[in-house]
Short mmCIF file of C-alpha atoms and ligand atoms in Angstrom, two decimals:
data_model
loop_
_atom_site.label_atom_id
_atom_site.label_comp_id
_atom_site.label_asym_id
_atom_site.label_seq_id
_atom_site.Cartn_x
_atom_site.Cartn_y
_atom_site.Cartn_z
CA UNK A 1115 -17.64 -5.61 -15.89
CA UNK A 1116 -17.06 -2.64 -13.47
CA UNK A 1117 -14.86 0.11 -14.48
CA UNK A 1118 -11.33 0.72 -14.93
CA UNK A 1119 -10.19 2.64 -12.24
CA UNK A 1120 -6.94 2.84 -12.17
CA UNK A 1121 -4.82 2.20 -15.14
CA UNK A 1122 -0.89 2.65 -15.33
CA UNK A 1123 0.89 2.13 -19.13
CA UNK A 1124 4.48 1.27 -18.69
CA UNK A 1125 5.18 3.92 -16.16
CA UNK A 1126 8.72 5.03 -15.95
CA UNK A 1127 10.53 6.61 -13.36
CA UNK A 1128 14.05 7.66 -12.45
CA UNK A 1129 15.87 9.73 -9.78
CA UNK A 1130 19.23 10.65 -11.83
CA UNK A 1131 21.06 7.65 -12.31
CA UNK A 1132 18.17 5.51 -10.34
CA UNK A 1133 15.55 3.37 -11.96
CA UNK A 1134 12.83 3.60 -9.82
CA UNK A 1135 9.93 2.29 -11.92
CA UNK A 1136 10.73 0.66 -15.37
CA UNK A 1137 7.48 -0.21 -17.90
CA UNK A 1138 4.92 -0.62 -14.98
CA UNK A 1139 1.75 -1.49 -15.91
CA UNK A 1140 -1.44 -2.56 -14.36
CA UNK A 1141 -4.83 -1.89 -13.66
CA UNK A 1142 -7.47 -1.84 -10.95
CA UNK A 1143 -11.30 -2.00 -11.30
CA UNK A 1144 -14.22 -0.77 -9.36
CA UNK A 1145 -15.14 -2.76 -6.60
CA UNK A 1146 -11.68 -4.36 -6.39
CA UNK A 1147 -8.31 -4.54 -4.35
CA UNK A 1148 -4.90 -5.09 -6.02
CA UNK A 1149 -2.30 -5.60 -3.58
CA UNK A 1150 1.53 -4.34 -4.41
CA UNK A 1151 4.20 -6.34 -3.51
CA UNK A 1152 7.62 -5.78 -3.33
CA UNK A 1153 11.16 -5.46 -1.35
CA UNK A 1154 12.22 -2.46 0.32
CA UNK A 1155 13.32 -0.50 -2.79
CA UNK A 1156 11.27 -2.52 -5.45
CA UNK A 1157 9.15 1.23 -6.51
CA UNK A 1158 5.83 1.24 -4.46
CA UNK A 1159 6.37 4.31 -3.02
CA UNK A 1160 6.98 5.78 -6.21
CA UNK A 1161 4.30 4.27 -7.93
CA UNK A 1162 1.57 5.50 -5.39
CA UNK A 1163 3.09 8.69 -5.77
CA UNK A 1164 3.01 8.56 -9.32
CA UNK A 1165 -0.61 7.74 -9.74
CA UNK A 1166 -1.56 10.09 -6.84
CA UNK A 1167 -0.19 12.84 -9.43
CA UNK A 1168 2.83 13.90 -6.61
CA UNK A 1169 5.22 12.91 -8.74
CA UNK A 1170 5.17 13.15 -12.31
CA UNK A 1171 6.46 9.70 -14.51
CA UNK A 1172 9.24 10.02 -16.45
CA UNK A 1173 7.92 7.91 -18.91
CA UNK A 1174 4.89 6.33 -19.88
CA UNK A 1175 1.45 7.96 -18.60
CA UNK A 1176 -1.39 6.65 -16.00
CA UNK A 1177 -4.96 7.14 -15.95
CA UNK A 1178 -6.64 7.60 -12.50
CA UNK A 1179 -10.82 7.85 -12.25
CA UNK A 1180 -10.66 8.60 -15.74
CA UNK A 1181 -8.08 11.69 -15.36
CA UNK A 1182 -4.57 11.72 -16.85
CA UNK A 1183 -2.30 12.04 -13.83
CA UNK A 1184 -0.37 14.60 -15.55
CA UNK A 1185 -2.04 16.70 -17.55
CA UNK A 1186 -5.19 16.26 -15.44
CA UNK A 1187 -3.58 16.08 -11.62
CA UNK A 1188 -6.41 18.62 -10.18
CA UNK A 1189 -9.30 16.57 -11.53
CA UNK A 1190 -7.45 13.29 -10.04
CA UNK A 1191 -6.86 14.36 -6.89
CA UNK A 1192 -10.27 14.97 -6.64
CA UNK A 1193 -11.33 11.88 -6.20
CA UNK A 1194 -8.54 9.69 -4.70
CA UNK A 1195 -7.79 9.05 -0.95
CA UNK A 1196 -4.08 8.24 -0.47
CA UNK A 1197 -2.96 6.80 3.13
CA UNK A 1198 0.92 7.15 3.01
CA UNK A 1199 3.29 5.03 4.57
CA UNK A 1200 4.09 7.84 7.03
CA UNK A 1201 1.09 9.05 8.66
CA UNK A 1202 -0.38 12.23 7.84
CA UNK A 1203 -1.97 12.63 11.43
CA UNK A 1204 -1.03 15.76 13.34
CA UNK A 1205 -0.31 15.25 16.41
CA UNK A 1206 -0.67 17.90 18.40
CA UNK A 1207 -4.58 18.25 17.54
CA UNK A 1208 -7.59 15.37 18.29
CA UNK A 1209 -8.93 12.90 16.32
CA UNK A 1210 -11.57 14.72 15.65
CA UNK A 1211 -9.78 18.24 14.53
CA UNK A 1212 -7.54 16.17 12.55
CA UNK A 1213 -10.84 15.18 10.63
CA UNK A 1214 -12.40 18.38 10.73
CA UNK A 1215 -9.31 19.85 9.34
CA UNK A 1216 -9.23 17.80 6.15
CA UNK A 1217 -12.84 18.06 5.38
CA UNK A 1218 -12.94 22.21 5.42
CA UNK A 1219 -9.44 21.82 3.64
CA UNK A 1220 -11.75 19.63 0.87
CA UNK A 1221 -14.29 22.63 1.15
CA UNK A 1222 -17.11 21.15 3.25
CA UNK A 1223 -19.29 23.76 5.42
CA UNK A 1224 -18.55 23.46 9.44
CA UNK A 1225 -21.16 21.47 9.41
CA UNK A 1226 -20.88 19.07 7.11
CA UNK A 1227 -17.12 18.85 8.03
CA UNK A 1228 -18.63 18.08 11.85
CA UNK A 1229 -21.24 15.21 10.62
CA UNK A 1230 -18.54 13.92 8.89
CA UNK A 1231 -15.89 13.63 11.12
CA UNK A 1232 -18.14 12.05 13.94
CA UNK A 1233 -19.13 9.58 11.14
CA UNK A 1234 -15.80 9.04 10.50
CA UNK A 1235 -14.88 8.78 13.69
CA UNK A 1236 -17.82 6.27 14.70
CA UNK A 1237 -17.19 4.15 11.81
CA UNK A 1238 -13.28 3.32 12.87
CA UNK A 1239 -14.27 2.88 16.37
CA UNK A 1240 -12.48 6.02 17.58
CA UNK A 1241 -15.31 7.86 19.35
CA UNK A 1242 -13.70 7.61 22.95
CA UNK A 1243 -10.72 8.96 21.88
CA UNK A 1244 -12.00 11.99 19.42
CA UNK A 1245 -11.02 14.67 22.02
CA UNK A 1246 -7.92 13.26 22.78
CA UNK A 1247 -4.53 14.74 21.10
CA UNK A 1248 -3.63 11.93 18.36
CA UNK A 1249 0.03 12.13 19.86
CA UNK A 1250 -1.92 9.58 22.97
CA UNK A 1251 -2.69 7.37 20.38
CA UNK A 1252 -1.96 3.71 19.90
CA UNK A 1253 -0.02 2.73 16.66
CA UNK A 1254 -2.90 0.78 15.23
CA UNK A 1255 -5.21 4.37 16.63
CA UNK A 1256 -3.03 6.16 14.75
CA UNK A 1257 -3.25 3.90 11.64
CA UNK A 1258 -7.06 4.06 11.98
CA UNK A 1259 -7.38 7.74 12.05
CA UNK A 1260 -4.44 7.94 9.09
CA UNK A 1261 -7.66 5.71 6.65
CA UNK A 1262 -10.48 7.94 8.11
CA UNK A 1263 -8.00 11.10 6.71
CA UNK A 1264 -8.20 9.61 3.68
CA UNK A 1265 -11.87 8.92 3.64
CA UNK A 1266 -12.86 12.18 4.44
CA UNK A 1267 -13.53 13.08 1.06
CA UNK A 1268 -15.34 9.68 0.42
CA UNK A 1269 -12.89 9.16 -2.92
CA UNK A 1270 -13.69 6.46 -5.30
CA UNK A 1271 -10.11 5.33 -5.46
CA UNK A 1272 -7.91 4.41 -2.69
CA UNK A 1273 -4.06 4.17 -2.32
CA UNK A 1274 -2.69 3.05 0.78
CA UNK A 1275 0.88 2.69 1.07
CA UNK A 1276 1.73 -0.33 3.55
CA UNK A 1277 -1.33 0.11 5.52
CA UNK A 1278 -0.84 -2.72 8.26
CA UNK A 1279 2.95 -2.36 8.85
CA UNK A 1280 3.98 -2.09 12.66
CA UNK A 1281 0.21 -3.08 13.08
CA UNK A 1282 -0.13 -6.07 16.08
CA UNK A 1283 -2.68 -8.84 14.83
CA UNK A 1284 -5.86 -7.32 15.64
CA UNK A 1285 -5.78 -4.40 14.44
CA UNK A 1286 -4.37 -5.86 11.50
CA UNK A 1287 -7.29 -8.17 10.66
CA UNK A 1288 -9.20 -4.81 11.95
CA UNK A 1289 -7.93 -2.59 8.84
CA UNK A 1290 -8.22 -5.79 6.45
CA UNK A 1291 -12.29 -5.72 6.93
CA UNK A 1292 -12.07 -1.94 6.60
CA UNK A 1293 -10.30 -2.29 3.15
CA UNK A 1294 -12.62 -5.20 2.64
CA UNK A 1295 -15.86 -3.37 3.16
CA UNK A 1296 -14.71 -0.33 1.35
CA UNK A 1297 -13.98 -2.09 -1.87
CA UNK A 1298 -17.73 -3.97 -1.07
CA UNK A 1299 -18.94 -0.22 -1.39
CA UNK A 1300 -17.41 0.18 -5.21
CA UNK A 1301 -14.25 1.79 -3.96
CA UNK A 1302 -11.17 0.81 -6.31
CA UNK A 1303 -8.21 0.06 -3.52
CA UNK A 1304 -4.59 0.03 -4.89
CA UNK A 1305 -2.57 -1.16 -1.51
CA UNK A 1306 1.10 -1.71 -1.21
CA UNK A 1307 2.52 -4.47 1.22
CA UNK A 1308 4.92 -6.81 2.08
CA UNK A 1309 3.16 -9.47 3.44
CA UNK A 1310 1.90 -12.24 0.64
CA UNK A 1311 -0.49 -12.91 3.04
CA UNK A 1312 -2.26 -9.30 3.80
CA UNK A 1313 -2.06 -9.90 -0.51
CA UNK A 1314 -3.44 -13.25 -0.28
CA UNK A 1315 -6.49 -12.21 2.02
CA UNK A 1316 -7.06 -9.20 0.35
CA UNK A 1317 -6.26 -8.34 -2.96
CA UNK A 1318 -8.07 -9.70 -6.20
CA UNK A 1319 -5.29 -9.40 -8.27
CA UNK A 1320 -1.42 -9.19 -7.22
CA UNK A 1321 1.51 -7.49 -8.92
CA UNK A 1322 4.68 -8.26 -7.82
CA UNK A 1323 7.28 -5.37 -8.26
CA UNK A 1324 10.96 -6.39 -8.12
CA UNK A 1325 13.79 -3.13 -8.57
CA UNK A 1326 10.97 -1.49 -10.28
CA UNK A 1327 10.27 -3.86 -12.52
CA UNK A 1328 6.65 -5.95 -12.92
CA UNK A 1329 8.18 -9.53 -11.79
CA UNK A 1330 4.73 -11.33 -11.38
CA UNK A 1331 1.03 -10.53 -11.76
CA UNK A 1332 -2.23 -12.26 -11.40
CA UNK A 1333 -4.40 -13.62 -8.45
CA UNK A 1334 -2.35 -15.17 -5.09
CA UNK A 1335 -3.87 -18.60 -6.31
CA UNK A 1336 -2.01 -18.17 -9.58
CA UNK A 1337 1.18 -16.56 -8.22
CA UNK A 1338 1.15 -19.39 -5.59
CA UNK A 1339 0.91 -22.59 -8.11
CA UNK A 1340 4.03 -20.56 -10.06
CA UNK A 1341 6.04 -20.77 -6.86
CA UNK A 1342 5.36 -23.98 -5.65
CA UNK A 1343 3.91 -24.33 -2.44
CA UNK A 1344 7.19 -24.82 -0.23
CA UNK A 1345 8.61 -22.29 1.54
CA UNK A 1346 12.29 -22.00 3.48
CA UNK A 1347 11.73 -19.44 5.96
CA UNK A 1348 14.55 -17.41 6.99
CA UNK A 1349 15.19 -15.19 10.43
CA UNK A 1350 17.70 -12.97 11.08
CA UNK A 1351 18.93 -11.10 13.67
CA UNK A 1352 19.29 -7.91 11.75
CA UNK A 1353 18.47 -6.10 9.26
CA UNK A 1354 21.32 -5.86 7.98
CA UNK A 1355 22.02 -9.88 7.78
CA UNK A 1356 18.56 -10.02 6.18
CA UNK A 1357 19.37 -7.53 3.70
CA UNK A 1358 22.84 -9.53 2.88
CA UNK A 1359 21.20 -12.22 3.01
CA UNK A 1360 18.40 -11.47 -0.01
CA UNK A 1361 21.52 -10.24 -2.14
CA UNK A 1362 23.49 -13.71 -1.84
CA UNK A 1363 20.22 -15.44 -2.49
CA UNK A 1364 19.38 -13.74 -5.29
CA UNK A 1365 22.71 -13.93 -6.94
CA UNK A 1366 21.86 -17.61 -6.77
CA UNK A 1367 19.19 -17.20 -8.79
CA UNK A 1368 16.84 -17.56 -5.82
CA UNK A 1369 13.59 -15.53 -5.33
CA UNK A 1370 13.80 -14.46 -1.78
CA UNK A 1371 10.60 -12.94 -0.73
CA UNK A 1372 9.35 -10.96 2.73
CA UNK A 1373 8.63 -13.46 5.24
CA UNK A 1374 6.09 -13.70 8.01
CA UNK A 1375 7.22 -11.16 9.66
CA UNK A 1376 9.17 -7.99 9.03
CA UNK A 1377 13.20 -9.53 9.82
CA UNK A 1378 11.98 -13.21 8.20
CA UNK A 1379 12.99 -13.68 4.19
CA UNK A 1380 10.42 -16.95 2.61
CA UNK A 1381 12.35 -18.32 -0.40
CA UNK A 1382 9.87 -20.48 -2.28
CA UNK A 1383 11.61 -23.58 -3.55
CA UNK A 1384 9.55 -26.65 -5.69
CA UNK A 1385 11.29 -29.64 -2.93
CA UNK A 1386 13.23 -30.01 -0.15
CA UNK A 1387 15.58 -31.20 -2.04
CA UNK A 1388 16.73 -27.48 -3.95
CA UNK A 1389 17.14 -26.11 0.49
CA UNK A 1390 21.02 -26.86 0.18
CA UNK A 1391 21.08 -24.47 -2.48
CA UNK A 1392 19.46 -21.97 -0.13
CA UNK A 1393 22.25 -22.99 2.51
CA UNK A 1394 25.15 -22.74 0.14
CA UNK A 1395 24.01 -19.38 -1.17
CA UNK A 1396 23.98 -18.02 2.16
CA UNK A 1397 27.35 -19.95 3.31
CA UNK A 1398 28.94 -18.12 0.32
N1 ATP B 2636 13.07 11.38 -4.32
C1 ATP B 2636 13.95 10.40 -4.61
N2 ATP B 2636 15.20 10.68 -4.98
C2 ATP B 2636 16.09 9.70 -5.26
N3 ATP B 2636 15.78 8.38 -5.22
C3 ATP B 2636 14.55 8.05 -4.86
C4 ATP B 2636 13.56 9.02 -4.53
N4 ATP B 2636 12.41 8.37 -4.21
C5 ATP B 2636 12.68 7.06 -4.33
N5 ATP B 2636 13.94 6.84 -4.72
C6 ATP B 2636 14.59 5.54 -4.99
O1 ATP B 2636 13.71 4.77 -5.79
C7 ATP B 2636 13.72 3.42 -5.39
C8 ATP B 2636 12.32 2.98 -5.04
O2 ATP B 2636 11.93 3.58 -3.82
P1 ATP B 2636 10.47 3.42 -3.19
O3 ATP B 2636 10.38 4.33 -2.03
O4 ATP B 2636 9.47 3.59 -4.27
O5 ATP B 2636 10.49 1.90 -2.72
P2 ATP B 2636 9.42 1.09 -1.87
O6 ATP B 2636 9.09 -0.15 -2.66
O7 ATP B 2636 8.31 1.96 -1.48
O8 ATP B 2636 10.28 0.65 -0.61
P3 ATP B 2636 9.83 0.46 0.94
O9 ATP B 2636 9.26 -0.93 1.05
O10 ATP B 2636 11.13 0.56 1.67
O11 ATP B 2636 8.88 1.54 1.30
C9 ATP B 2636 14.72 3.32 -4.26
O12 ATP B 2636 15.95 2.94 -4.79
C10 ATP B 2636 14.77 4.72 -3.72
O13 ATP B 2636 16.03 4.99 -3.14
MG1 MG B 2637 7.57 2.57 0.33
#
């Protein structure tokens, strides 16, 4: 069996009277994806930055490529990529200097910084635009260039923090075979979503965070044949009315979940028969 990559033992965090992350664990293996899903809120934010040694744990301790994220933070860094939810591009420079950048940053000679980049570059289908500023860039450009930052120093362990969001469907299935060919290569790929089915196409194993809290884990076939196979799928015309909406739901008892799309809620039900429950709890 390949290596443990990442491993997290009950990782604790809080932000004063916040519980951000409350006795996380999990683990990710060589070679494989585990996808992170959770509400806005649920702690995958501060679990990437956690295990990406940004932000220390308050309790518990993680173990990343074989480093203690604490105690060990330069030797971890090292070797991870991290692609945060909010791009690390620059905008003013190219493609390409945004590459170049990172790699001398890492400590590669011009040279090797230059082969790399237009590898980079090449790879993610960005050569036409290299010598453009990355503020011309299309969002799913943009998103593209944010991996290839990450890459640059051709890390063993990836963290990508909602890598698709705000992506249309092609670029989307774009990035998966990225991710997909990446973890194909031996790269362990921690990813953070909210969309069971970026989880369901990608990940090998799936850990459901829920107000910081592990809620589910194991493959999307397993987590699937726990919550039935119906779905009630819920739009909204806000955000706000979504948000409302989750609460009511899951003061019912009800396990509302992100839906298709980013202002749909999917609340997983076992028959049609349990969907005036779902009406009531949003009536009330
Ligand atoms: N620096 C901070 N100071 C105070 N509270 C914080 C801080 N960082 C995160 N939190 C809180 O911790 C909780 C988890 O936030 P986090 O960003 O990890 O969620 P998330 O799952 O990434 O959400 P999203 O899907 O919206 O990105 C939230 O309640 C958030 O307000
Ligand atoms: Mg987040």
């Amino acid at each position: 069996m390949s290596a443990t990559m990442i491993e997290a033992r009950r990782v604790g965090r809080t932000f004063g009277e916040v519980r951000a992350l409350h006795d996380v664990s999990l683990r990710v293996r060589a070679g494989s994806v585990l996808g992170l899903l959770g509400h806005n809120g649920a702690g995958k934010t501060t679990l990437i930055n956690v295990l990406t040694t940004a932000l220390p744990p308050t309790s518990g301790s993680a173990v990343v490529a074989g480093h203690d994220v604490v105690r060990q933070g330069r030797q971890v860094r090292r070797r991870i990529g991290l692609t945060g939810q909010f791009a690390a591009v620059d905008d003013r420079l190219t493609g390409h200097a945004n590459l170049l950048l990172v790699a001398r940053l890492l400590g590669a000679s011009p040279r090797a910084a230059r082969r790399r980049s237009e590898e980079l570059l090449a790879a993610f289908g960005l050569e036409h635009a290299a010598r453009r500023p990355a503020r011309t860039y299309s969002g799913g450009m943009r998103r593209r260039l944010d991996l290839a930052i990450g890459l640059v120093g051709r890390p063993d362990v990836l963290f990508l923090d909602e890598p698709t969001t705000g992506l249309d469907p092609a670029s989307r299935v774009q990035l998966w075979e990225i991710v997909e060919a990446l973890a194909a290569d031996g790269v362990a790929v921690l990813l953070t979503t909210q969309y069971l089915e970026e989880a369901d196409r990608l990940a090998d194993s799936i850990v459901v965070l829920d107000s910081g809290e592990v809620a589910a884990t194991g493959t999307a076939r397993e987590l699937k044949a726990r919550v039935g196979t119906l779905t009630v799928q819920l739009s909204f015309a806000g955000p706000g009315q979504r948000a409302a909406a989750e609460d009511a739901l899951r003061r019912s008892g009800l396990r509302p979940a992100p839906g298709a799309d980013g202002s749909a809620v999917g609340v997983p039900v076992e028959s049609s028969a349990e969907v005036p429950a779902v009406v009531r709890a949003l009536d009330t």
